[in-house]
Coordinates of C-alpha atoms in Angstrom, one line a residue:
Chain W
M1 CA 43.3 -23.8 4.9
A2 CA 42.2 -21.1 7.3
S3 CA 40.6 -18.1 5.7
V4 CA 42.3 -14.8 5.9
S5 CA 39.7 -13.3 8.2
E6 CA 40.3 -16.1 10.6
M7 CA 44.1 -16.0 10.5
Y8 CA 44.3 -12.3 11.1
D9 CA 41.0 -11.8 12.9
V10 CA 39.8 -9.0 10.6
T11 CA 36.4 -8.1 9.4
W12 CA 35.4 -7.8 5.7
E13 CA 35.4 -4.0 5.9
E14 CA 39.0 -4.1 7.0
M15 CA 39.9 -6.4 4.2
R16 CA 38.2 -4.1 1.7
D17 CA 40.0 -1.1 3.0
K18 CA 43.3 -2.9 2.9
L19 CA 42.6 -3.7 -0.8
R20 CA 41.8 -0.1 -1.4
K21 CA 45.1 1.0 0.2
W22 CA 47.1 -1.4 -1.9
R23 CA 45.3 -0.2 -5.0
E24 CA 46.0 3.4 -4.3
D25 CA 49.6 2.9 -3.4
N26 CA 50.1 0.7 -6.5
H27 CA 51.5 -2.2 -4.6
R28 CA 52.3 -5.4 -6.5
N29 CA 51.9 -7.9 -3.7
S30 CA 49.9 -10.2 -5.9
E31 CA 49.7 -13.3 -3.6
Q32 CA 48.3 -11.3 -0.8
I33 CA 45.8 -9.6 -3.0
V34 CA 44.7 -12.9 -4.4
D35 CA 44.2 -14.3 -0.9
V36 CA 42.3 -11.4 0.5
G37 CA 40.4 -10.6 -2.7
E38 CA 39.3 -14.2 -3.4
E39 CA 37.8 -14.5 0.1
L40 CA 36.0 -11.1 -0.3
I41 CA 34.6 -12.1 -3.6
N42 CA 33.4 -15.6 -2.5
E43 CA 32.1 -14.7 0.9
H44 CA 31.1 -11.1 0.9
A45 CA 30.2 -10.2 -2.6
S46 CA 26.7 -8.9 -1.8
K47 CA 27.9 -6.6 0.9
L48 CA 30.5 -4.8 -1.2
G49 CA 28.0 -3.1 -3.5
D50 CA 29.6 -1.2 -6.4
D51 CA 33.1 -1.6 -5.0
I52 CA 33.1 -5.2 -6.2
W53 CA 33.9 -4.2 -9.8
I54 CA 37.1 -2.5 -9.1
I55 CA 38.0 -5.3 -6.7
Y56 CA 37.4 -7.8 -9.6
E57 CA 39.8 -5.8 -11.7
Q58 CA 42.5 -5.7 -9.0
V59 CA 42.1 -9.4 -8.1
M60 CA 42.2 -10.4 -11.8
I61 CA 45.5 -8.7 -12.4
A62 CA 46.9 -10.2 -9.3
A63 CA 45.6 -13.6 -10.3
L64 CA 47.4 -13.3 -13.6
D65 CA 50.6 -12.6 -11.8
C66 CA 50.1 -15.8 -9.7
S67 CA 49.0 -17.9 -12.7
R68 CA 45.6 -18.4 -11.2
D69 CA 43.8 -18.6 -14.5
D70 CA 40.6 -20.0 -13.0
L71 CA 40.2 -17.0 -10.7
A72 CA 41.2 -14.6 -13.5
W73 CA 38.6 -16.1 -15.8
T74 CA 35.8 -15.8 -13.2
C75 CA 36.6 -12.1 -12.6
L76 CA 36.8 -11.4 -16.3
Q77 CA 33.4 -13.1 -16.9
E78 CA 31.7 -11.0 -14.2
L79 CA 33.2 -7.8 -15.6
K80 CA 32.2 -8.7 -19.1
R81 CA 28.7 -9.3 -18.0
Q82 CA 28.4 -6.0 -16.2
F83 CA 30.3 -3.8 -18.7
P84 CA 29.8 -5.2 -22.2
G85 CA 31.8 -3.3 -24.8
S86 CA 34.0 -1.6 -22.3
Q87 CA 37.5 -0.9 -23.5
R88 CA 38.9 -1.3 -20.0
V89 CA 37.5 -4.8 -19.9
K90 CA 38.9 -5.5 -23.3
R91 CA 42.3 -4.6 -22.1
L92 CA 41.9 -7.0 -19.2
A93 CA 40.9 -9.7 -21.7
G94 CA 44.1 -8.9 -23.6
M95 CA 46.2 -9.1 -20.5
R96 CA 44.8 -12.6 -19.8
L97 CA 45.8 -13.7 -23.3
E98 CA 49.2 -12.3 -22.7
A99 CA 49.5 -14.3 -19.5
L100 CA 48.6 -17.5 -21.5
E101 CA 51.3 -16.5 -23.9
K102 CA 48.9 -16.1 -26.8
Y103 CA 50.6 -13.0 -28.0
E104 CA 49.1 -12.9 -31.5
D105 CA 45.5 -12.9 -30.1
A106 CA 46.4 -10.4 -27.4
S107 CA 47.9 -8.1 -30.1
K108 CA 44.8 -8.4 -32.2
Q109 CA 42.7 -7.5 -29.1
Y110 CA 44.7 -4.3 -28.5
D111 CA 44.5 -3.4 -32.1
S112 CA 40.8 -3.5 -32.0
I113 CA 40.8 -1.2 -28.9
L114 CA 43.0 1.2 -30.8
Q115 CA 40.8 1.3 -33.8
D116 CA 37.9 2.5 -31.7
D117 CA 40.0 5.0 -29.7
P118 CA 43.4 6.0 -31.1
T119 CA 44.2 7.9 -27.9
N120 CA 44.0 4.9 -25.7
T121 CA 47.4 4.8 -24.0
A122 CA 46.9 1.6 -22.1
A123 CA 46.5 -0.5 -25.2
R124 CA 49.6 0.9 -26.8
K125 CA 51.6 0.2 -23.7
R126 CA 50.4 -3.3 -23.5
K127 CA 51.5 -3.9 -27.1
I128 CA 55.0 -2.7 -26.1
S129 CA 55.1 -5.0 -23.1
I130 CA 54.2 -7.9 -25.4
L131 CA 57.4 -7.1 -27.4
K132 CA 59.3 -7.0 -24.2
A133 CA 57.9 -10.3 -23.0
Q134 CA 58.9 -11.9 -26.3
G135 CA 62.4 -10.6 -25.8
K136 CA 62.4 -8.3 -28.7
S137 CA 63.9 -5.4 -26.8
A138 CA 65.2 -3.5 -29.8
E139 CA 61.7 -3.4 -31.3
A140 CA 60.2 -2.5 -27.9
I141 CA 62.6 0.4 -27.6
R142 CA 61.7 1.6 -31.0
E143 CA 57.9 1.4 -30.4
L144 CA 58.3 3.0 -27.0
N145 CA 60.2 5.9 -28.6
E146 CA 57.4 6.4 -31.0
Y147 CA 54.8 6.3 -28.3
L148 CA 56.8 8.8 -26.2
E149 CA 57.0 11.2 -29.2
Q150 CA 53.2 11.6 -29.0
F151 CA 52.7 11.3 -25.3
V152 CA 55.6 13.2 -23.8
G153 CA 54.2 13.3 -20.3
D154 CA 53.9 9.7 -19.5
Q155 CA 56.2 9.1 -16.5
E156 CA 55.8 5.3 -16.5
A157 CA 56.9 5.1 -20.1
W158 CA 60.0 7.2 -19.6
H159 CA 61.0 5.0 -16.7
E160 CA 60.4 1.8 -18.7
L161 CA 62.5 3.2 -21.5
S162 CA 65.4 4.0 -19.3
E163 CA 65.3 0.4 -17.9
L164 CA 65.2 -1.0 -21.4
Y165 CA 68.2 1.0 -22.4
I166 CA 70.1 0.0 -19.2
N167 CA 69.4 -3.6 -19.6
E168 CA 70.3 -3.7 -23.3
H169 CA 73.9 -4.4 -22.7
D170 CA 74.4 -6.7 -19.8
C171 CA 76.9 -8.4 -22.0
L172 CA 79.3 -5.7 -21.2
G173 CA 79.4 -6.5 -17.6
D174 CA 80.5 -10.1 -18.3
L175 CA 83.6 -9.2 -20.0
G176 CA 84.6 -6.5 -17.5
V177 CA 85.0 -4.0 -20.4
R178 CA 83.0 -1.4 -18.6
E179 CA 85.5 -1.3 -15.8
A180 CA 88.3 -0.8 -18.3
A181 CA 86.5 2.1 -19.9
V182 CA 86.0 3.8 -16.6
F183 CA 89.4 3.3 -15.3
H184 CA 91.1 4.8 -18.3
G185 CA 89.8 8.1 -17.3
G186 CA 86.8 7.6 -19.4
V187 CA 88.5 7.6 -22.8
C188 CA 86.3 5.3 -24.8
V189 CA 88.4 2.2 -25.5
C190 CA 86.6 1.0 -28.5
V191 CA 87.0 -2.7 -28.9
C192 CA 84.8 -3.7 -31.7
K193 CA 85.8 -4.8 -35.2
Q194 CA 85.0 -1.5 -36.8
H195 CA 87.3 0.6 -34.7
T196 CA 90.9 0.4 -33.9
G197 CA 91.8 -0.6 -30.4
S198 CA 92.4 -3.7 -28.5
V199 CA 91.7 -7.1 -29.8
V200 CA 88.8 -8.1 -27.6
T201 CA 85.5 -8.1 -29.4
L202 CA 82.2 -8.1 -27.7
A203 CA 79.5 -10.7 -28.1
G204 CA 77.6 -9.9 -31.3
G205 CA 80.2 -7.5 -32.5
Q206 CA 78.5 -4.6 -30.7
C207 CA 80.4 -1.4 -30.7
L208 CA 81.3 -0.2 -27.2
Q209 CA 80.6 3.3 -28.3
E210 CA 77.1 2.3 -29.2
C211 CA 76.6 0.6 -25.9
L212 CA 77.8 3.7 -24.0
A213 CA 75.5 5.8 -26.2
R214 CA 72.6 3.8 -24.9
Y215 CA 73.6 4.7 -21.4
G216 CA 73.5 8.3 -22.6
K217 CA 69.9 7.8 -23.7
A218 CA 69.0 6.1 -20.4
A219 CA 70.4 9.2 -18.7
F220 CA 68.1 11.4 -20.9
C221 CA 65.1 9.5 -19.8
L222 CA 66.1 9.7 -16.2
E223 CA 66.6 13.5 -16.6
E224 CA 62.9 13.7 -17.7
L225 CA 61.9 11.8 -14.6
M226 CA 64.1 14.0 -12.3
M227 CA 62.5 17.1 -13.7
T228 CA 59.0 16.0 -13.0
N229 CA 59.8 14.5 -9.7
P230 CA 62.6 16.6 -8.2
H231 CA 62.2 15.3 -4.7
N232 CA 62.4 11.6 -5.5
H233 CA 65.8 10.4 -4.3
L234 CA 65.6 7.1 -6.2
Y235 CA 65.7 8.8 -9.6
C236 CA 68.7 10.9 -8.6
E237 CA 70.5 7.8 -7.4
Q238 CA 69.7 5.9 -10.6
Y239 CA 70.8 8.8 -12.7
A240 CA 74.1 9.0 -10.8
E241 CA 74.7 5.3 -11.3
V242 CA 74.2 5.6 -15.1
K243 CA 76.5 8.6 -15.2
Y244 CA 79.1 6.6 -13.2
T245 CA 78.8 3.7 -15.6
Q246 CA 79.3 6.0 -18.6
G247 CA 82.6 7.0 -17.1
G248 CA 84.8 10.0 -18.0
L249 CA 85.9 12.7 -15.6
E250 CA 82.9 14.9 -16.3
N251 CA 80.4 12.1 -15.8
L252 CA 82.1 11.0 -12.6
E253 CA 81.8 14.5 -11.3
L254 CA 78.1 14.6 -12.2
S255 CA 77.5 11.3 -10.6
R256 CA 79.2 12.4 -7.4
K257 CA 76.9 15.4 -7.4
Y258 CA 73.8 13.4 -8.0
F259 CA 74.7 10.8 -5.4
A260 CA 75.1 13.7 -2.9
Q261 CA 71.7 15.1 -4.0
A262 CA 70.1 11.7 -3.4
L263 CA 71.6 11.6 0.1
K264 CA 70.4 15.1 0.7
L265 CA 66.9 14.1 -0.2
N266 CA 67.1 10.9 1.8
N267 CA 69.8 10.6 4.5
R268 CA 69.2 6.9 4.7
N269 CA 70.0 5.9 1.2
M270 CA 73.0 3.6 1.7
R271 CA 73.5 2.9 -1.9
A272 CA 73.9 6.6 -2.6
L273 CA 76.4 6.8 0.2
F274 CA 78.5 4.0 -1.2
G275 CA 78.2 5.6 -4.7
L276 CA 79.4 8.9 -3.4
Y277 CA 82.4 7.2 -1.8
M278 CA 83.2 5.3 -5.0
S279 CA 82.9 8.3 -7.4
A280 CA 84.8 10.6 -5.1
S281 CA 87.7 8.1 -4.7
H282 CA 87.8 7.4 -8.5
I283 CA 88.1 11.0 -9.3
A284 CA 90.8 11.4 -6.6
A285 CA 92.7 8.4 -8.0
S286 CA 92.5 9.6 -11.6
P287 CA 95.9 11.0 -12.9
K288 CA 94.3 13.9 -14.9
V289 CA 93.0 16.0 -12.0
N290 CA 94.8 18.9 -10.4
A291 CA 95.8 19.1 -6.7
T292 CA 92.8 21.1 -5.5
V293 CA 90.2 18.8 -7.0
K294 CA 92.1 15.8 -5.7
K295 CA 92.1 17.2 -2.2
A296 CA 88.4 18.1 -2.3
N297 CA 87.5 14.6 -3.5
V298 CA 89.7 12.9 -0.9
K299 CA 87.8 15.0 1.7
Y300 CA 84.5 13.8 0.3
A301 CA 85.6 10.2 0.3
T302 CA 86.8 10.4 3.9
W303 CA 83.5 11.9 5.0
A304 CA 81.6 9.2 3.2
T305 CA 83.8 6.5 4.9
N306 CA 83.1 8.0 8.3
Q307 CA 79.3 8.0 7.6
I308 CA 79.4 4.4 6.4
N309 CA 81.3 3.4 9.5
R310 CA 78.8 5.2 11.7
A311 CA 75.9 3.5 9.9
Y312 CA 77.4 0.1 10.5
Q313 CA 78.0 0.9 14.1
L314 CA 74.4 1.9 14.6
A315 CA 73.2 -1.3 12.9
G316 CA 73.0 -4.0 15.6
R317 CA 74.5 -1.9 18.2
G318 CA 76.9 -4.1 20.1
T319 CA 75.9 -7.5 18.9
K320 CA 78.6 -10.0 18.1
E321 CA 77.9 -10.1 14.4
N322 CA 78.0 -6.4 14.3
K323 CA 81.7 -6.2 15.2
C324 CA 82.5 -8.6 12.3
S325 CA 80.5 -6.7 9.8
V326 CA 82.0 -3.4 10.8
K327 CA 85.5 -4.9 10.3
A328 CA 84.4 -6.3 7.0
V329 CA 83.2 -2.9 5.8
E330 CA 86.5 -1.3 6.9
E331 CA 88.5 -3.8 5.0
M332 CA 86.3 -3.4 1.9
L333 CA 86.7 0.3 2.0
E334 CA 90.5 0.0 2.3
S335 CA 90.6 -2.4 -0.6
I336 CA 88.7 -0.2 -2.9
T337 CA 91.0 2.8 -2.1
M338 CA 94.0 0.8 -3.0
S339 CA 92.8 -0.6 -6.3
Chain B
M1 CA -7.1 32.9 -2.5
V2 CA -6.5 32.8 1.2
G3 CA -3.8 35.4 1.5
E4 CA -5.5 37.9 -0.7
L5 CA -8.2 39.0 1.7
D6 CA -5.8 39.2 4.6
L7 CA -3.5 41.2 2.4
K8 CA -6.1 43.8 1.4
K9 CA -7.1 44.2 5.1
S10 CA -3.6 44.7 6.3
C11 CA -2.8 47.0 3.5
R12 CA -5.6 49.3 4.4
Y13 CA -4.3 49.2 8.0
A14 CA -0.9 50.0 6.7
N15 CA -2.1 52.9 4.7
Q16 CA -3.6 54.4 7.8
L17 CA -0.2 54.3 9.5
K18 CA 1.8 55.5 6.6
N19 CA 5.2 55.3 8.1
M20 CA 4.7 51.8 9.4
A21 CA 5.8 49.6 6.5
E22 CA 5.2 46.3 8.4
L23 CA 2.9 44.0 6.7
L24 CA 1.6 41.0 8.6
L25 CA 1.4 38.1 6.2
D26 CA -0.8 35.0 6.8
S27 CA 1.3 32.1 8.1
S28 CA -0.3 29.8 5.5
I29 CA 1.7 31.7 2.9
R30 CA 4.7 30.4 4.6
I31 CA 3.6 26.8 4.6
W32 CA 1.8 26.6 1.3
V33 CA 3.9 29.0 -0.9
V34 CA 7.4 29.6 0.3
L35 CA 8.3 26.1 1.2
P36 CA 6.7 24.5 -1.9
I37 CA 8.5 26.8 -4.2
V38 CA 11.8 25.9 -2.5
L39 CA 11.0 22.2 -2.8
I40 CA 10.0 22.6 -6.4
T41 CA 13.1 24.5 -7.4
F42 CA 15.3 22.0 -5.6
C43 CA 13.7 18.9 -7.1
V44 CA 13.7 20.4 -10.6
G45 CA 17.4 21.1 -10.2
I46 CA 18.2 17.6 -9.2
I47 CA 16.1 16.2 -12.1
R48 CA 17.9 18.6 -14.5
H49 CA 21.2 17.3 -13.3
Y50 CA 20.4 13.6 -14.0
V51 CA 18.8 14.4 -17.3
T52 CA 21.9 16.3 -18.4
Q53 CA 24.0 13.3 -17.4
L54 CA 21.9 10.9 -19.4
L55 CA 21.9 13.2 -22.5
Q56 CA 25.6 13.9 -22.4
S57 CA 27.5 12.7 -25.4
D58 CA 31.0 11.4 -25.1
K59 CA 33.6 14.0 -25.7
K60 CA 35.9 12.8 -28.6
V61 CA 39.4 13.8 -27.8
D62 CA 41.7 14.5 -30.7
L63 CA 45.1 12.8 -30.5
E64 CA 46.9 15.9 -31.7
Q65 CA 45.3 18.0 -29.0
V66 CA 46.4 15.5 -26.3
S67 CA 49.9 15.4 -27.6
D68 CA 50.1 19.2 -27.8
S69 CA 48.9 19.7 -24.3
Q70 CA 51.5 17.3 -23.0
V71 CA 54.3 19.0 -25.0
L72 CA 53.3 22.3 -23.4
L73 CA 53.3 20.7 -20.0
R74 CA 56.8 19.3 -20.6
S75 CA 58.0 22.7 -21.6
R76 CA 56.6 24.3 -18.5
I77 CA 58.2 21.7 -16.3
L78 CA 61.5 22.4 -18.1
R79 CA 61.2 26.0 -17.2
E80 CA 60.3 25.3 -13.6
N81 CA 62.5 22.4 -12.7
G82 CA 65.3 22.7 -15.2
K83 CA 67.6 23.6 -12.4
Y84 CA 67.7 20.0 -11.3
I85 CA 69.4 18.6 -14.4
P86 CA 72.8 19.4 -15.7
K87 CA 73.4 22.6 -17.7
Q88 CA 74.2 20.7 -20.9
S89 CA 71.0 18.7 -20.8
F90 CA 69.0 21.8 -20.1
N91 CA 70.5 23.6 -23.0
M92 CA 69.9 20.7 -25.3
R93 CA 66.2 20.6 -24.4
K94 CA 65.9 24.4 -24.7
Q95 CA 67.4 24.3 -28.1
Y96 CA 65.1 21.5 -29.1
F97 CA 62.1 23.7 -28.3
N98 CA 63.3 27.1 -29.1
D99 CA 65.9 26.9 -31.9
A100 CA 65.3 29.6 -34.5
E101 CA 64.9 27.1 -37.4
T102 CA 64.5 23.6 -36.1
G103 CA 62.9 24.3 -32.7
F104 CA 59.6 22.6 -32.0
F105 CA 57.7 25.8 -31.2
K106 CA 59.0 27.5 -34.3
K107 CA 58.6 24.6 -36.7
V108 CA 55.2 23.2 -35.8
K109 CA 52.2 25.0 -37.0
R110 CA 48.9 23.5 -36.3
K111 CA 46.0 24.0 -38.7
V112 CA 43.4 25.9 -36.8
T113 CA 39.8 25.5 -38.0
P114 CA 37.6 28.1 -36.2
K115 CA 34.7 26.4 -34.7
N116 CA 31.6 28.1 -36.1
P117 CA 28.7 27.2 -33.9
M118 CA 26.3 27.2 -36.8
T119 CA 28.1 24.7 -39.0
D120 CA 29.8 22.5 -36.5
T121 CA 27.2 19.8 -35.9
S122 CA 28.5 18.6 -32.5
M123 CA 28.5 22.0 -31.0
L124 CA 25.0 22.6 -32.4
T125 CA 23.5 19.6 -30.7
D126 CA 25.3 20.4 -27.5
M127 CA 23.9 23.9 -27.5
M128 CA 20.4 22.6 -28.2
K129 CA 20.7 20.1 -25.4
G130 CA 21.9 22.8 -23.1
N131 CA 19.0 25.0 -24.0
L132 CA 16.5 22.2 -23.5
T133 CA 17.7 21.2 -20.1
N134 CA 18.3 24.6 -18.6
V135 CA 16.4 27.4 -20.2
L136 CA 13.2 25.6 -21.0
P137 CA 12.4 24.3 -17.5
M138 CA 13.2 27.7 -16.0
I139 CA 10.7 29.4 -18.3
V140 CA 8.0 26.8 -17.9
I141 CA 8.2 26.5 -14.1
G142 CA 8.6 30.2 -13.7
G143 CA 5.5 30.8 -15.7
W144 CA 3.5 28.1 -13.8
I145 CA 4.5 29.5 -10.5
N146 CA 3.6 33.0 -11.6
W147 CA 0.1 31.7 -12.6
A148 CA -0.5 29.5 -9.6
F149 CA 0.7 31.7 -6.9
S150 CA -0.4 35.1 -8.2
G151 CA -2.0 38.0 -6.5
F152 CA 0.0 38.2 -3.3
V153 CA 3.4 39.0 -1.9
I154 CA 5.5 36.3 -0.4
T155 CA 8.3 37.9 1.4
K156 CA 10.2 41.0 2.0
V157 CA 13.8 41.4 0.8
P158 CA 15.9 42.8 3.7
F159 CA 17.2 45.8 1.7
P160 CA 15.2 48.7 0.4
L161 CA 14.5 48.9 -3.3
T162 CA 13.5 51.7 -5.5
L163 CA 10.1 52.0 -7.1
R164 CA 11.5 51.0 -10.5
F165 CA 11.8 47.4 -9.3
K166 CA 8.1 47.2 -8.5
P167 CA 6.8 46.0 -11.9
M168 CA 9.5 43.4 -12.1
L169 CA 9.2 42.0 -8.6
Q170 CA 5.5 42.5 -7.9
R171 CA 3.9 40.9 -10.9
G172 CA 0.1 40.8 -10.6
I173 CA -0.1 43.1 -7.6
E174 CA -1.4 46.5 -8.6
L175 CA -0.7 48.4 -5.4
L176 CA 0.9 51.7 -5.9
S177 CA 1.8 52.4 -2.3
L178 CA 3.3 49.0 -1.5
D179 CA 6.9 49.0 -0.6
A180 CA 9.1 47.7 -3.4
S181 CA 10.8 45.4 -1.0
W182 CA 7.8 43.1 -0.9
V183 CA 8.2 40.6 -3.7
S184 CA 5.9 38.1 -5.4
S185 CA 6.3 34.4 -5.9
A186 CA 8.0 34.6 -9.3
S187 CA 10.9 36.6 -7.8
W188 CA 11.1 34.1 -4.9
Y189 CA 11.5 31.4 -7.5
F190 CA 14.3 33.1 -9.3
L191 CA 16.0 33.8 -6.0
N192 CA 15.9 30.1 -5.2
V193 CA 17.3 29.1 -8.6
F194 CA 20.4 31.0 -7.9
G195 CA 20.5 30.5 -4.1
L196 CA 20.3 26.7 -4.1
R197 CA 23.5 26.5 -6.1
S198 CA 25.6 25.8 -2.9
M199 CA 23.0 23.2 -1.9
Y200 CA 23.5 21.4 -5.2
S201 CA 27.3 21.3 -4.7
L202 CA 26.8 19.9 -1.3
I203 CA 24.6 17.1 -2.5
L204 CA 25.6 16.4 -6.0
G205 CA 29.3 17.2 -5.7
Q206 CA 31.2 19.9 -7.5
D207 CA 30.7 20.6 -11.2
N208 CA 27.2 19.4 -11.4
A209 CA 24.8 20.1 -14.2
A210 CA 22.1 21.7 -12.0
D211 CA 24.3 24.7 -11.5
Q212 CA 22.7 27.1 -13.9
S213 CA 24.7 30.3 -13.2
R214 CA 27.9 28.5 -14.0
I215 CA 26.3 27.3 -17.3
M216 CA 25.3 30.8 -18.2
Q217 CA 28.9 31.9 -17.5
D218 CA 30.2 29.2 -19.8
Q219 CA 27.8 30.3 -22.6
M220 CA 29.2 33.8 -22.3
T221 CA 32.8 32.9 -22.5
G222 CA 32.2 30.8 -25.5
A223 CA 33.5 27.4 -26.5
A224 CA 36.3 27.0 -24.1
M225 CA 37.1 23.3 -24.4
A226 CA 40.2 21.4 -23.2
M227 CA 42.8 23.2 -25.4
P228 CA 42.6 26.9 -26.2
P229 CA 41.3 26.9 -29.7
D230 CA 44.5 28.2 -31.0
P231 CA 47.5 26.0 -30.2
N232 CA 49.8 28.3 -32.3
K233 CA 49.2 31.1 -29.8
A234 CA 50.0 28.7 -26.9
F235 CA 53.2 27.6 -28.6
K236 CA 54.2 31.2 -29.2
S237 CA 53.7 32.2 -25.6
E238 CA 55.5 29.1 -24.4
W239 CA 58.4 29.9 -26.7
E240 CA 58.7 33.4 -25.2
A241 CA 58.6 32.1 -21.7
L242 CA 61.3 29.6 -22.4
E243 CA 63.6 32.1 -24.1
I244 CA 64.0 34.1 -21.0
V245 CA 64.7 31.2 -18.6
E246 CA 68.3 30.9 -17.4
H247 CA 69.7 27.7 -16.0
K248 CA 70.8 28.0 -12.4
W249 CA 72.0 24.6 -11.3
A250 CA 70.5 23.6 -7.9
L251 CA 73.4 21.1 -7.3
E252 CA 76.2 23.7 -7.4
N253 CA 77.1 23.3 -3.7
V254 CA 75.3 20.2 -2.9
E255 CA 78.3 18.5 -1.4
E256 CA 79.1 21.3 1.0
E257 CA 75.5 21.5 2.1
L258 CA 75.4 17.7 2.6
M259 CA 78.6 17.4 4.5
S260 CA 77.9 20.3 6.8
R261 CA 76.4 17.8 9.3
D262 CA 76.3 14.1 10.0
L263 CA 73.7 12.0 8.2
N264 CA 70.5 11.3 10.1
F265 CA 70.1 7.5 10.3
C266 CA 67.2 7.2 12.6
G267 CA 64.7 4.6 11.7
I268 CA 66.9 2.9 9.2
F269 CA 67.6 -0.2 11.3
S270 CA 64.4 -1.3 12.8
Q271 CA 64.7 -4.6 14.6
E272 CA 61.5 -6.1 13.5
I273 CA 60.2 -5.3 10.0
K274 CA 56.5 -6.1 10.0
A275 CA 55.8 -8.4 7.1
T276 CA 52.3 -9.3 7.9
M277 CA 49.3 -8.1 5.9
F278 CA 47.3 -6.4 8.6

């Protein structure tokens, strides 16, 4: 197999700079990191100087992602030799145990870190990811909530919590109950055994209200993220999607607004454009709105349709496939309006 | 000493022409006194920086302090960026912080133990270390320079000084008629200590331990560590600031603003997306 430097004709300095760029941008392209990093470590270790230690860390985590335990073990040994008793290295050792699915040992490792230093956030977060890896999402949510009570400013943790809440009820999607709730103007059609309503019960007897409440909590987490990163269009879009899923006239209006905000922040966010169209047309189709609101929403939906068509015209610009895809989009838009 | 004889000669000459205050100093003074003092001060500063780094003890951070500072940060962000979240969410959070009975800032009172420098052992050792690395070298080297390079003036400060400065700046030179602007080696040393500060930041980076004047400033302001010693005061001021904030939703007219013009799609459909590494 040709080496990276031969394939791309780059020097070791360029490889090192590329690794640094990936490190600073927090990329997770593990296979590429393993390829580049392994070669740097094996061939050019002496030239790297003190940079080598951070590269060892970066390559080790990438190696764990690619199940390259041999490489991870080598990196860990080097780091242990250089920094004995370091908590950062202990955390890496714990991560390796996690990758080997030895969750008990990993948990013990993190506990020992926390004994020395109770403020170590990395170890606590790793323990929560162990719970997540084992599939114990309810416990993971509980632990993460406790963690966030103490460390309110941890962005990563808020985002993780919102994802955990959102993924808690994929079961809803299977039965199509979510759609029913939304279409009935957002009145919560509770279908579980404890409440009156229709006959359908969900898997595990979960209460629909509870499920929708979890969406509310996910929305709370996303609000925290939106406040600390007001110019990030992705958080706005995710928040709008959660609000749309919760359903109800008020939530639909909010979701429309936040889809629009996401578009304002980034004109090229196609998902937000479709979301804007869907929320506007749902509000317009709802029987409870008055005429002015209906007219306004129809106007928004039409504008969104025009923009979508424009986007699809631009894509491909005159190629044969393009004409078909434009037609497909138009048909899809019409079908959504009618339903 | 070499310079002494020359000095006495030129002083007699200067006395003859009373108005002329120009002294001609031997150029060996420049080579053997001015430059060595600069070098000595500089090297001592660098050594002091590294010694301080070696002697520095790890700062133990209290979990509660970290937590409190993050809560204050969150409250500040709520005040500044609260307009990006819906009104109801904003009010919910404001109530969480500021409610008269159950609000966080009203309910939580932290126990504040005033840190007495005499009894708190960690602060005592820190103070001792500070004294050792900063004050002691200054005194020792200042004294040595005063002894080694005594009896002659080094340089002239570019601004006129009154006679009251003479005993301070002209140690060891008992000349009544000498202009107070001419200073001895000890004052040149002290001038260097403060003057080389910018050199240290150039070479050692900001916030280095060789920066004496900054350390003196720190000693004067007292123990100002990560959190202000009284979190209760911080909570109270944050409570007041949050009380007066009103929610003005930034998304009020977002649709109108968005739809006033077509969307800008440039760059969205690039024909070839480069997927290679380099």
